CSV table of C-alpha atoms in Angstrom, one decimal:
chain,number,residue,atom,x,y,z
L,1293,MET,CA,23.7,85.2,142.1
L,1294,THR,CA,23.1,89.0,142.4
L,1295,PRO,CA,26.2,90.9,141.5
L,1296,THR,CA,28.0,93.0,144.1
L,1297,LEU,CA,30.6,95.8,143.8
L,1298,GLY,CA,33.3,94.6,146.1
L,1299,LYS,CA,35.4,97.0,148.3
L,1300,ASP,CA,36.0,99.9,146.0
L,1301,LEU,CA,34.8,101.8,142.9
L,1302,LEU,CA,37.9,102.7,141.0
L,1303,GLY,CA,36.6,102.9,137.5
L,1304,LEU,CA,34.0,101.5,135.1
L,1305,GLU,CA,36.5,99.4,133.1
L,1306,PRO,CA,36.7,96.7,135.8
L,1307,LEU,CA,32.9,96.4,136.1
L,1308,SER,CA,30.6,94.0,134.3
L,1309,GLY,CA,27.4,95.0,132.5
L,1310,GLU,CA,25.6,93.3,135.4
L,1311,GLN,CA,27.3,95.4,138.0
L,1312,LEU,CA,26.7,98.6,136.1
L,1313,ARG,CA,23.0,97.7,135.9
L,1314,LEU,CA,22.9,97.0,139.6
L,1315,ILE,CA,24.2,100.5,140.3
L,1316,LEU,CA,21.8,102.1,137.9
L,1317,ASP,CA,18.8,100.1,139.3
L,1318,THR,CA,19.8,100.9,142.9
L,1319,ALA,CA,20.0,104.6,142.0
L,1320,GLU,CA,16.3,104.7,141.0
L,1321,PRO,CA,14.8,104.6,144.5
L,1322,PHE,CA,17.4,107.1,145.7
L,1323,LYS,CA,16.0,109.7,143.2
L,1324,GLU,CA,12.8,109.7,145.2
L,1325,VAL,CA,14.6,110.3,148.6
L,1326,SER,CA,15.8,113.7,147.3
L,1327,GLU,CA,12.2,114.7,146.4
L,1328,ARG,CA,11.0,114.2,150.0
L,1329,ALA,CA,10.3,117.0,152.4
L,1330,ILE,CA,12.9,115.3,154.7
L,1331,LYS,CA,15.6,114.4,152.3
L,1332,LYS,CA,17.3,111.9,154.5
L,1333,VAL,CA,17.3,108.2,155.3
L,1334,PRO,CA,19.3,106.6,158.2
L,1335,THR,CA,21.0,104.0,156.0
L,1336,LEU,CA,24.7,105.0,156.7
L,1337,ARG,CA,24.2,106.3,160.2
L,1338,GLY,CA,27.5,106.0,162.1
L,1339,LYS,CA,29.6,105.6,159.0
L,1340,THR,CA,32.4,108.2,158.6
L,1341,ILE,CA,33.3,109.3,155.1
L,1342,VAL,CA,36.3,111.4,154.2
L,1343,ASN,CA,36.2,113.5,151.0
L,1344,LEU,CA,39.8,113.9,150.1
L,1345,PHE,CA,40.1,116.3,147.2
L,1346,PHE,CA,43.6,117.0,145.9
L,1347,GLU,CA,42.2,118.9,142.9
L,1348,SER,CA,39.6,121.6,143.0
L,1349,SER,CA,36.0,120.5,142.4
L,1350,THR,CA,32.7,122.1,143.1
L,1351,ARG,CA,30.0,120.0,141.5
L,1352,THR,CA,31.5,116.6,142.3
L,1353,ARG,CA,32.5,117.3,145.8
L,1354,ILE,CA,29.1,118.9,146.7
L,1355,SER,CA,27.2,116.1,145.0
L,1356,PHE,CA,29.1,113.5,147.0
L,1357,GLU,CA,28.5,115.5,150.2
L,1358,PHE,CA,24.8,115.7,149.5
L,1359,ALA,CA,24.7,112.0,148.8
L,1360,GLU,CA,26.6,111.2,152.0
L,1361,LYS,CA,24.4,113.5,154.2
L,1362,ARG,CA,21.2,112.2,152.7
L,1363,LEU,CA,22.3,108.7,153.8
L,1364,SER,CA,23.1,110.1,157.3
L,1365,ALA,CA,26.8,109.4,157.1
L,1366,ASP,CA,29.2,111.7,158.9
L,1367,THR,CA,31.5,113.5,156.5
L,1368,VAL,CA,34.8,115.4,156.7
L,1369,ASN,CA,36.2,117.4,153.8
L,1370,ILE,CA,39.9,117.7,153.2
L,1371,ALA,CA,41.3,119.8,150.4
L,1372,GLY,CA,44.8,119.3,149.1
L,1373,SER,CA,45.7,122.9,149.8
L,1374,GLY,CA,45.8,124.0,153.4
L,1375,SER,CA,46.4,120.5,154.8
L,1376,SER,CA,49.3,118.4,155.7
L,1377,VAL,CA,49.5,117.4,152.1
L,1378,GLN,CA,51.0,120.8,151.3
L,1379,LYS,CA,53.7,120.0,153.9
L,1380,GLY,CA,54.9,117.1,151.8
L,1381,GLU,CA,53.0,114.2,153.5
L,1382,THR,CA,52.6,111.3,151.1
L,1383,LEU,CA,49.2,110.0,150.0
L,1384,VAL,CA,49.6,106.8,152.0
L,1385,ASP,CA,50.6,108.6,155.2
L,1386,THR,CA,47.6,110.9,154.9
L,1387,ALA,CA,45.3,108.0,154.4
L,1388,ARG,CA,46.8,105.9,157.2
L,1389,ASN,CA,46.4,108.8,159.6
L,1390,LEU,CA,42.8,109.1,158.6
L,1391,GLU,CA,42.3,105.4,159.1
L,1392,ALA,CA,43.8,105.7,162.6
L,1393,MET,CA,40.9,107.9,163.3
L,1394,ARG,CA,38.6,105.1,162.3
L,1395,ILE,CA,37.0,106.1,159.1
L,1396,ASP,CA,34.9,103.9,156.9
L,1397,MET,CA,35.2,105.3,153.4
L,1398,VAL,CA,37.4,107.7,151.3
L,1399,VAL,CA,36.1,109.6,148.3
L,1400,MET,CA,39.2,110.8,146.5
L,1401,ARG,CA,40.0,113.1,143.6
L,1402,HIS,CA,43.6,113.2,142.6
L,1403,PRO,CA,45.6,114.7,139.7
L,1404,SER,CA,47.5,111.4,139.1
L,1405,SER,CA,46.1,108.6,137.1
L,1406,GLY,CA,46.0,105.4,139.2
L,1407,ALA,CA,46.0,107.2,142.5
L,1408,ALA,CA,42.7,105.7,143.5
L,1409,ARG,CA,43.9,102.1,142.9
L,1410,PHE,CA,47.2,102.9,144.7
L,1411,LEU,CA,45.2,104.0,147.7
L,1412,ALA,CA,42.6,101.2,147.6
L,1413,GLU,CA,45.4,98.6,147.7
L,1414,ARG,CA,46.9,100.1,150.9
L,1415,ILE,CA,44.0,100.9,153.2
L,1416,ARG,CA,41.1,98.9,154.5
L,1417,SER,CA,38.4,101.6,154.0
L,1418,ASN,CA,36.3,101.6,150.9
L,1419,VAL,CA,37.7,103.9,148.2
L,1420,VAL,CA,35.5,105.7,145.7
L,1421,ASN,CA,37.4,107.3,142.8
L,1422,ALA,CA,36.1,110.9,142.3
L,1423,GLY,CA,38.4,111.4,139.3
L,1424,ASP,CA,42.1,110.4,139.0
L,1425,GLY,CA,44.2,112.2,136.5
L,1426,THR,CA,43.2,111.3,132.9
L,1427,HIS,CA,42.2,107.8,134.0
L,1428,GLU,CA,38.5,107.6,135.1
L,1429,HIS,CA,35.7,109.4,136.8
L,1430,PRO,CA,33.4,106.5,137.3
L,1431,THR,CA,30.5,108.3,139.1
L,1432,GLN,CA,30.3,110.9,136.3
L,1433,GLY,CA,30.2,108.0,133.8
L,1434,LEU,CA,27.4,106.4,135.9
L,1435,LEU,CA,25.3,109.5,136.1
L,1436,ASP,CA,25.6,110.0,132.3
L,1437,LEU,CA,24.5,106.4,131.8
L,1438,LEU,CA,21.5,107.0,134.1
L,1439,THR,CA,20.5,110.2,132.3
L,1440,ILE,CA,20.7,108.5,128.9
L,1441,ARG,CA,18.6,105.6,130.2
L,1442,ASP,CA,16.1,108.0,131.7
L,1443,ARG,CA,15.8,109.9,128.4
L,1444,LEU,CA,15.9,107.0,125.9
L,1445,GLY,CA,14.5,104.2,128.1
L,1446,ARG,CA,17.5,102.1,127.2
L,1447,ILE,CA,21.2,102.2,126.7
L,1448,GLU,CA,21.6,99.1,124.6
L,1449,GLY,CA,21.7,100.1,120.9
L,1450,ALA,CA,21.8,103.8,121.7
L,1451,LYS,CA,24.2,105.8,119.5
L,1452,VAL,CA,26.3,108.1,121.8
L,1453,CYS,CA,29.0,110.4,120.5
L,1454,ILE,CA,31.5,112.0,123.0
L,1455,CYS,CA,32.7,115.3,121.6
L,1456,GLY,CA,35.9,117.3,122.5
L,1457,ASP,CA,39.1,116.5,124.2
L,1458,ILE,CA,39.0,112.7,124.5
L,1459,LEU,CA,42.7,112.4,125.0
L,1460,HIS,CA,42.8,114.1,128.4
L,1461,SER,CA,39.3,113.3,129.6
L,1462,ARG,CA,38.6,110.8,132.4
L,1463,VAL,CA,34.9,111.5,131.8
L,1464,ALA,CA,35.3,110.3,128.3
L,1465,ARG,CA,37.1,107.1,129.4
L,1466,SER,CA,34.5,106.2,132.0
L,1467,ASN,CA,31.7,106.9,129.5
L,1468,ILE,CA,33.3,104.8,126.8
L,1469,TRP,CA,33.7,101.8,129.2
L,1470,GLY,CA,30.3,102.1,130.6
L,1471,LEU,CA,28.5,102.5,127.3
L,1472,LEU,CA,30.3,99.7,125.6
L,1473,LYS,CA,29.6,97.3,128.5
L,1474,LEU,CA,25.9,98.2,128.3
L,1475,GLY,CA,25.7,97.6,124.6
L,1476,ALA,CA,25.6,101.2,123.2
L,1477,HIS,CA,27.3,102.2,120.0
L,1478,VAL,CA,30.0,104.7,120.9
L,1479,ALA,CA,31.7,107.3,118.8
L,1480,VAL,CA,34.1,110.2,119.5
L,1481,CYS,CA,34.5,113.5,117.7
L,1482,GLY,CA,37.2,116.1,118.1
L,1483,PRO,CA,40.4,117.5,116.7
L,1484,GLN,CA,42.9,114.8,115.7
L,1485,SER,CA,45.3,116.2,118.3
L,1486,LEU,CA,42.9,115.5,121.1
L,1487,LEU,CA,41.9,111.9,120.1
L,1488,PRO,CA,43.8,109.0,121.6
L,1489,ARG,CA,45.6,107.0,119.0
L,1490,GLY,CA,44.1,103.5,118.4
L,1491,ILE,CA,40.8,104.3,120.0
L,1492,GLU,CA,39.0,102.5,117.1
L,1493,GLU,CA,40.4,99.2,118.4
L,1494,LEU,CA,38.0,99.4,121.4
L,1495,GLY,CA,35.1,99.4,118.9
L,1496,VAL,CA,34.6,103.1,119.0
L,1497,THR,CA,33.8,105.0,115.8
L,1498,VAL,CA,35.8,108.2,115.1
L,1499,PHE,CA,34.1,111.2,113.4
L,1500,ARG,CA,36.4,114.0,112.2
L,1501,ARG,CA,33.5,116.4,111.5
L,1502,ILE,CA,30.9,117.4,114.1
L,1503,GLU,CA,28.3,117.5,111.3
L,1504,ASP,CA,28.8,113.7,110.7
L,1505,ALA,CA,28.6,113.0,114.4
L,1506,ILE,CA,25.3,114.9,114.7
L,1507,ALA,CA,23.9,113.1,111.7
L,1508,TRP,CA,24.7,109.7,113.3
L,1509,ALA,CA,24.0,110.1,117.0
L,1510,ASP,CA,21.0,109.9,119.4
L,1511,VAL,CA,23.1,111.4,122.2
L,1512,LEU,CA,25.9,113.9,122.2
L,1513,ASN,CA,28.1,114.1,125.4
L,1514,VAL,CA,29.9,117.4,124.9
L,1515,LEU,CA,33.0,117.6,127.0
L,1516,ARG,CA,34.5,120.7,128.5
L,1517,LEU,CA,37.4,122.0,126.5
L,1518,GLN,CA,40.2,122.6,129.1
L,1519,LEU,CA,41.4,126.1,128.3
L,1520,GLU,CA,45.0,125.2,129.1
L,1521,ARG,CA,45.0,122.8,126.1
L,1522,MET,CA,45.1,125.8,123.8
L,1523,ASN,CA,48.3,127.1,125.4
L,1524,ALA,CA,49.8,123.7,125.1
L,1525,GLY,CA,49.2,123.9,121.3
L,1526,PHE,CA,46.6,121.2,120.9
L,1527,ILE,CA,44.2,123.6,119.2
L,1528,PRO,CA,44.9,126.9,117.4
L,1529,SER,CA,42.3,129.0,119.2
L,1530,LEU,CA,39.0,128.8,121.1
L,1531,ARG,CA,37.2,130.7,118.3
L,1532,GLU,CA,38.5,128.3,115.7
L,1533,TYR,CA,37.4,125.4,117.9
L,1534,TYR,CA,33.9,126.7,118.2
L,1535,ARG,CA,33.7,127.3,114.4
L,1536,VAL,CA,34.7,123.8,113.6
L,1537,PHE,CA,33.5,121.7,116.5
L,1538,GLY,CA,31.0,123.8,118.4
L,1539,VAL,CA,27.6,122.2,119.1
L,1540,THR,CA,25.3,124.9,117.7
L,1541,VAL,CA,21.6,125.3,117.1
L,1542,GLU,CA,22.2,125.6,113.4
L,1543,ARG,CA,24.1,122.3,113.3
L,1544,LEU,CA,21.5,120.5,115.5
L,1545,GLU,CA,18.7,121.7,113.3
L,1546,ARG,CA,20.1,119.7,110.4
L,1547,ALA,CA,20.1,116.5,112.4
L,1548,PRO,CA,17.7,113.8,111.2
L,1549,ARG,CA,16.3,113.3,114.8
L,1550,ASP,CA,16.2,115.2,118.1
L,1551,LEU,CA,19.4,114.7,120.0
L,1552,VAL,CA,19.9,114.5,123.7
L,1553,ILE,CA,22.6,116.8,124.8
L,1554,LEU,CA,24.8,116.0,127.8
L,1555,HIS,CA,27.6,118.1,129.3
L,1556,PRO,CA,29.5,117.1,132.5
L,1557,GLY,CA,30.2,120.8,133.4
L,1558,PRO,CA,31.5,123.3,134.0
L,1559,MET,CA,30.6,124.6,130.6
L,1560,ASN,CA,32.5,127.0,128.4
L,1561,ARG,CA,29.5,128.7,126.7
L,1562,GLY,CA,30.5,129.7,123.1
L,1563,VAL,CA,33.5,127.3,123.0
L,1564,GLU,CA,32.3,123.7,122.9
L,1565,ILE,CA,28.6,124.5,123.2
L,1566,ASP,CA,26.2,127.2,122.1
L,1567,SER,CA,24.4,128.8,125.0
L,1568,ARG,CA,21.1,128.3,123.1
L,1569,VAL,CA,21.8,124.5,123.0
L,1570,ALA,CA,22.9,124.4,126.7
L,1571,ASP,CA,19.6,126.0,127.7
L,1572,GLY,CA,17.5,124.5,125.0
L,1573,PRO,CA,14.9,121.8,125.1
L,1574,HIS,CA,17.2,118.9,124.3
L,1575,SER,CA,19.7,119.7,127.0
L,1576,VAL,CA,19.6,117.3,130.0
L,1577,ILE,CA,22.6,119.0,131.7
L,1578,LEU,CA,20.7,119.8,134.9
L,1579,HIS,CA,19.0,116.4,135.0
L,1580,GLN,CA,22.6,115.0,135.0
L,1581,VAL,CA,23.4,117.0,138.1
L,1582,THR,CA,20.2,115.7,139.9
L,1583,ASN,CA,21.0,112.2,138.9
L,1584,GLY,CA,24.6,112.6,140.2
L,1585,VAL,CA,23.4,112.7,143.8
L,1586,ALA,CA,21.2,109.5,143.3
L,1587,VAL,CA,24.0,107.6,141.6
L,1588,ARG,CA,26.5,108.5,144.3
L,1589,MET,CA,24.0,107.5,147.0
L,1590,ALA,CA,23.6,104.1,145.2
L,1591,VAL,CA,27.4,103.6,145.1
L,1592,LEU,CA,28.0,104.5,148.7
L,1593,TYR,CA,25.1,102.3,149.8
L,1594,LEU,CA,26.4,99.3,147.8
L,1595,LEU,CA,30.0,99.7,149.0
L,1596,ALA,CA,29.0,100.3,152.6
L,1597,GLY,CA,27.3,96.9,153.0
L,1598,GLY,CA,30.7,95.5,153.7
L,1599,ARG,CA,29.7,91.8,153.5
L,1600,PRO,CA,27.9,91.5,150.2
L,1601,GLU,CA,28.3,87.7,150.1
L,1602,LEU,CA,25.7,87.5,152.8
L,1603,ALA,CA,23.1,89.5,150.9
L,1604,GLU,CA,22.1,86.6,148.7
L,1605,ALA,CA,21.9,84.1,151.6
L,1606,ALA,CA,19.9,86.6,153.6
L,1607,LYS,CA,17.6,87.3,150.7
L,1608,SER,CA,16.6,83.6,150.1
L,1609,GLY,CA,16.6,82.7,153.8
L,1610,ARG,CA,14.5,85.6,155.0
L,1611,GLU,CA,12.1,86.0,152.2
L,1612,GLY,CA,8.5,85.7,153.4
L,1613,GLY,CA,9.9,86.3,156.9
L,1614,GLU,CA,11.1,89.6,158.1
X,237,MET,CA,21.4,68.7,156.0
X,238,SER,CA,17.9,67.2,155.6
X,239,ALA,CA,15.7,68.3,152.8
X,240,PRO,CA,13.3,71.1,153.9
X,241,VAL,CA,9.7,69.9,154.7
X,242,ARG,CA,7.0,72.1,153.2
X,243,THR,CA,3.6,72.2,155.0
X,244,SER,CA,0.6,74.0,153.7
X,245,LEU,CA,-0.9,76.4,156.3
X,246,LEU,CA,-3.5,78.3,154.3
X,247,ASP,CA,-4.9,77.8,150.9
X,248,ALA,CA,-6.3,80.4,148.6
X,249,GLN,CA,-9.8,80.2,150.2
X,250,ALA,CA,-8.5,80.6,153.7
X,251,ILE,CA,-6.4,83.6,152.6
X,252,GLY,CA,-9.5,85.2,151.1
X,253,ARG,CA,-11.5,84.6,154.3
X,254,ALA,CA,-8.7,86.0,156.5
X,255,LEU,CA,-8.4,89.2,154.3
X,256,HIS,CA,-12.1,89.7,154.4
X,257,ARG,CA,-12.1,89.6,158.2
X,258,MET,CA,-9.0,91.8,158.4
X,259,ALA,CA,-10.8,94.4,156.1
X,260,LEU,CA,-13.7,94.6,158.5
X,261,GLU,CA,-11.4,95.0,161.5
X,262,ILE,CA,-9.4,97.7,159.8
X,263,VAL,CA,-12.5,99.8,159.2
X,264,ALA,CA,-13.4,99.3,162.9
X,265,LEU,CA,-9.9,100.3,164.0
X,266,ALA,CA,-9.9,103.4,161.8
X,267,GLY,CA,-13.4,104.4,162.8
X,268,GLY,CA,-14.6,104.3,159.1
X,269,THR,CA,-12.7,104.7,155.9
X,270,GLU,CA,-12.5,108.5,155.7
X,271,ARG,CA,-9.2,109.0,157.3
X,272,LEU,CA,-7.8,105.6,156.5
X,273,VAL,CA,-4.5,105.1,154.6
X,274,LEU,CA,-3.4,101.5,153.8
X,275,VAL,CA,0.3,101.3,153.6
X,276,GLY,CA,1.7,98.1,152.3
X,277,ILE,CA,5.3,97.0,153.0
X,278,GLN,CA,7.2,96.0,149.9
X,279,ARG,CA,6.7,93.7,148.4
X,280,ARG,CA,3.9,91.3,149.4
X,281,GLY,CA,2.4,93.7,151.9
X,282,VAL,CA,1.7,96.1,149.0
X,283,GLU,CA,-0.3,93.4,147.2
X,284,LEU,CA,-2.2,92.5,150.3
X,285,ALA,CA,-3.1,96.2,150.9
X,286,GLU,CA,-4.3,96.4,147.3
X,287,ARG,CA,-6.6,93.4,147.9
X,288,ILE,CA,-8.0,94.8,151.1
X,289,GLY,CA,-8.6,98.1,149.2
X,290,VAL,CA,-10.6,96.2,146.6
X,291,LEU,CA,-12.7,94.5,149.4
X,292,LEU,CA,-13.4,97.9,151.0
X,293,ARG,CA,-14.5,99.4,147.6
X,294,ARG,CA,-16.8,96.4,147.0
X,295,GLU,CA,-18.4,96.3,150.4
X,296,HIS,CA,-18.2,99.8,151.7
X,297,GLY,CA,-18.1,101.7,148.4
X,298,ALA,CA,-15.1,103.5,149.8
X,299,ASP,CA,-11.9,104.4,147.8
X,300,VAL,CA,-9.3,104.4,150.5
X,301,GLN,CA,-5.9,106.0,150.0
X,302,HIS,CA,-2.9,103.7,149.5
X,303,GLY,CA,0.8,103.9,150.1
X,304,ALA,CA,3.8,101.7,149.8
X,305,LEU,CA,6.9,101.5,151.9
X,306,ASP,CA,10.3,99.9,151.1
X,307,ILE,CA,12.0,99.9,154.4
X,308,THR,CA,15.4,98.8,153.1
X,309,LEU,CA,17.1,102.1,153.7
X,310,TYR,CA,15.8,102.1,157.3
X,311,ARG,CA,17.1,98.6,158.2
X,312,ASP,CA,19.6,98.3,161.0
X,313,ASP,CA,21.5,95.3,159.6
X,314,LEU,CA,23.4,96.8,156.7
X,315,ASN,CA,26.7,95.7,158.3
X,316,GLU,CA,25.5,92.1,158.8
X,317,ILE,CA,23.4,91.5,155.8
X,318,GLY,CA,24.9,93.8,153.2
X,319,PRO,CA,23.0,95.8,150.6
X,320,ARG,CA,19.7,94.5,149.2
X,321,PRO,CA,19.9,94.0,145.5
X,322,VAL,CA,16.7,95.8,144.5
X,323,ILE,CA,15.0,98.5,146.5
X,324,GLY,CA,11.3,98.9,145.8
X,325,GLU,CA,9.2,102.0,145.5
X,326,THR,CA,8.2,104.2,148.5
X,327,ARG,CA,5.2,106.4,148.0
X,328,LEU,CA,2.9,107.9,150.6
X,329,PRO,CA,0.1,110.5,150.3
X,330,HIS,CA,1.4,114.1,150.6
X,331,GLU,CA,-0.5,114.8,153.8
X,332,LEU,CA,-0.3,112.3,156.6
X,333,ASP,CA,-1.2,114.5,159.5
X,334,GLY,CA,-4.5,113.5,161.0
X,335,LYS,CA,-4.7,110.2,159.1
X,336,VAL,CA,-5.1,106.7,160.4
X,337,ILE,CA,-2.4,104.7,158.8
X,338,VAL,CA,-2.7,100.9,158.8
X,339,ILE,CA,0.5,99.2,157.9
X,340,VAL,CA,-0.1,96.0,156.0
X,341,ASP,CA,2.5,93.2,155.8
X,342,ASP,CA,2.5,89.5,155.0
X,343,VAL,CA,4.4,88.0,158.0
X,344,LEU,CA,5.2,89.5,161.4
X,345,PHE,CA,8.4,87.9,162.8
X,346,THR,CA,11.1,89.8,164.8
X,347,GLY,CA,9.3,93.1,164.5
X,348,ARG,CA,12.4,94.8,163.1
X,349,THR,CA,10.7,95.6,159.7
X,350,ILE,CA,7.8,97.3,161.5
X,351,ARG,CA,10.3,99.3,163.7
X,352,ALA,CA,11.9,100.5,160.4
X,353,ALA,CA,8.5,101.3,158.9
X,354,LEU,CA,7.5,103.4,161.9
X,355,ASP,CA,10.8,105.4,161.7
X,356,GLN,CA,10.2,105.9,158.0
X,357,ILE,CA,6.6,107.1,158.4
X,358,ALA,CA,7.7,109.5,161.1
X,359,ASP,CA,10.0,111.1,158.4
X,360,PHE,CA,7.0,111.8,156.2
X,361,GLY,CA,4.5,113.2,158.7
X,362,ARG,CA,2.6,112.8,161.9
X,363,PRO,CA,-0.5,110.6,161.5
X,364,ALA,CA,-3.2,110.6,164.2
X,365,ARG,CA,-2.7,106.9,164.6
X,366,ILE,CA,-0.7,104.0,163.1
X,367,GLY,CA,-2.0,100.5,163.3
X,368,LEU,CA,-0.6,97.2,162.1
X,369,ALA,CA,-2.4,94.4,160.2
X,370,VAL,CA,-0.5,91.2,159.2
X,371,LEU,CA,-1.7,88.1,157.4
X,372,ILE,CA,0.5,85.8,159.5
X,373,ASP,CA,1.9,86.3,163.0
X,374,ARG,CA,4.6,83.6,163.4
X,375,GLY,CA,5.9,84.7,166.8
X,376,GLY,CA,9.6,85.2,167.5
X,377,ARG,CA,9.5,88.9,168.4
X,378,GLU,CA,12.8,90.7,169.2
X,379,LEU,CA,11.1,94.1,169.8
X,380,PRO,CA,8.0,95.1,171.8
X,381,ILE,CA,5.9,95.3,168.7
X,382,GLN,CA,2.5,93.6,168.3
X,383,ALA,CA,-0.1,93.6,165.5
X,384,ASP,CA,-3.6,95.1,166.0
X,385,ILE,CA,-5.1,92.8,163.4
X,386,VAL,CA,-3.9,89.3,162.6
X,387,GLY,CA,-5.2,87.0,159.8
X,388,GLU,CA,-3.7,83.8,161.3
X,389,ARG,CA,-1.3,83.0,164.1
X,390,VAL,CA,1.3,80.3,163.3
X,391,PRO,CA,3.6,79.0,166.0
X,392,ALA,CA,6.8,78.7,164.0
X,393,ARG,CA,10.3,77.7,165.3
X,394,PRO,CA,13.2,80.1,165.0
X,395,GLY,CA,14.7,78.2,162.1
X,396,ASP,CA,11.5,77.8,160.2
X,397,ARG,CA,10.4,79.9,157.2
X,398,VAL,CA,6.9,81.0,156.5
X,399,ASP,CA,6.3,81.7,152.8
X,400,VAL,CA,3.4,83.8,151.8
X,401,LEU,CA,2.7,83.2,148.1
X,402,LEU,CA,0.4,85.6,146.2
X,403,ALA,CA,-0.9,85.2,142.7
X,404,GLU,CA,0.2,88.6,141.7
X,405,VAL,CA,3.8,87.8,142.5
X,406,ASP,CA,4.1,84.1,142.7
X,407,GLY,CA,1.4,82.8,140.4
X,408,ARG,CA,-0.7,81.2,143.2
X,409,ASP,CA,-2.1,82.0,146.7
X,410,ALA,CA,-0.8,79.9,149.6
X,411,VAL,CA,0.9,80.2,153.0
X,412,GLU,CA,3.4,77.4,153.6
X,413,LEU,CA,5.7,76.5,156.5
X,414,VAL,CA,9.2,75.4,155.5
X,415,ARG,CA,10.7,73.4,158.3
X,416,GLY,CA,14.3,72.1,158.6
X,417,SER,CA,15.8,74.5,156.1
X,418,ALA,CA,19.3,75.8,156.4
X,419,ALA,CA,18.8,77.3,159.8
C-alpha cells in the first residue's frame, strides 16, 4: 500500500518515515517544473488556497505562493495586520468565513503552538502548517531533508547537528523529528539556556562546544539567533555568542571532513554564522530556498488529491490502460 | 467475483514485428528522421520509444532525438483518483519549434492521457506537427483522439485490462488481455 498524507500537514512528528519519503520523492519531479521556460502545470487548476499569515514572513510566504501559482491554484493572501483579525475576530471565525467563500486549502502561520491543529480540527479544508509558535515548521524541515539528501545522497546514517536556539525553534523541532524518522544521527549544539531539557531522551546527542559538533558532523544546520533572546537574558551578548558558538571558517577548517552548511534564513551574518561560511563553497543555503518551492508543491499536490484511498485502486486497475 | 482470465494477445516476436512496422511508418509520417523527435509517455511508452530509436539507428543509420513525458501533473482526474505515488521524469529537447514529434505510448484507451500530453507539449513549444504511435489500440475513446500509427488493434470491453509487459520493466515481452477483473 502506497502511503498517503491524509487531510493536513501539521508537523513531521505525526508522519512515518514512509510518508516522509513519499513527500521527498514527489518533490523530485517538481524541481524540474521550476526550470522550464513556462514554469507552470495545470495540476491544481480551480483550487483556491488561502495563505493566512498571522506572523510576518517573507521567504516562506513567497515560497508557498510560488508553489501554488506553479500548480495553477488561485491564491489569496491574508496578513494578520490590516484584516478583521485585528478587530478581534477569532481564528475559527476567520476560517469559517473563508470556508463560506468555498476555499480548498489554508496555509497558516501563527504565533501560537498548536494553532494549526486547532484549525484543522474545525474546518473541512486542508490545512498546511507554515509555522506555529515554537511547535513545528514542517515544510522547512522537509526542504532541509531534501537538501541534505541531494548533497549526501542519503539521510540514513548522516550525522546532522542543529546549532543555536533549539528551545524556541520550530525549525529545530521539525528537523529533529524528520531526521530521526529517516534514520539520521541527530545532535544539537548551543548555550545551555537555549537547549530544551531532556532532549537526550529523544536519542539526540548534545554538544556543549561548537568545536566538538564540527568534529562530529557531516551537516550543520545553523539556526537564526532571534535577537530578542538576548534582551530576555538567554545569552549575554551577540558578540559573546559569535565568539563561543559562531560557525566560522577557522573552526570549519579544523573539521576532519567537508561539512554541508544549512541555514533556514534570514541570517544574522557575524552572529551565528560567518559571512565567509554563508557564501562559501559548503553552503547550500540558496539550494534550500530552491528546494523549498519543490517540496511545497509536492505537499500541496499530495494533500489536494482529496481521496487518496482511490490512488492505489486506480494504479493497479488502470496500469497498462490509460 | 470470478478470477480474472488472462489471454495472450501478442508474444515477444509479434511485438518485435509490430515495432518494426511502426518504425517504418514513423519515418514516413515525419518525412525522414531529420526533424523527428520520439516522445515516450511514462513509463512503458518511454521504453517503446527507445526500442524504435534503436531500430531507426540500425536500419536508417539515424540518431533521432528522444524525449519523455510524465503527464501526471496534466491529468484531469486528481479529484477522483487522488495523487499518483510516483511521478516520472519529463524531459524534452530544448527546441521543439519546427520539429515533428511522434508521441509513443503502449495502450490507447480513453484518449485522456494523450489529451494531457498534447497540453503539456504545448507548454514546451510549438512543433510543426505532432503524431501519435501506439502499440495497442483497445478502443473505448472518450475524446476525439485517434492514433496515426497502430501496432495492433484489440477490441476490448470497458472492464477489461490490456497489460503491455516489456522486458526492461517487467522481465518479459508480452501483451495480455485480462478479462473479468474487478470492473
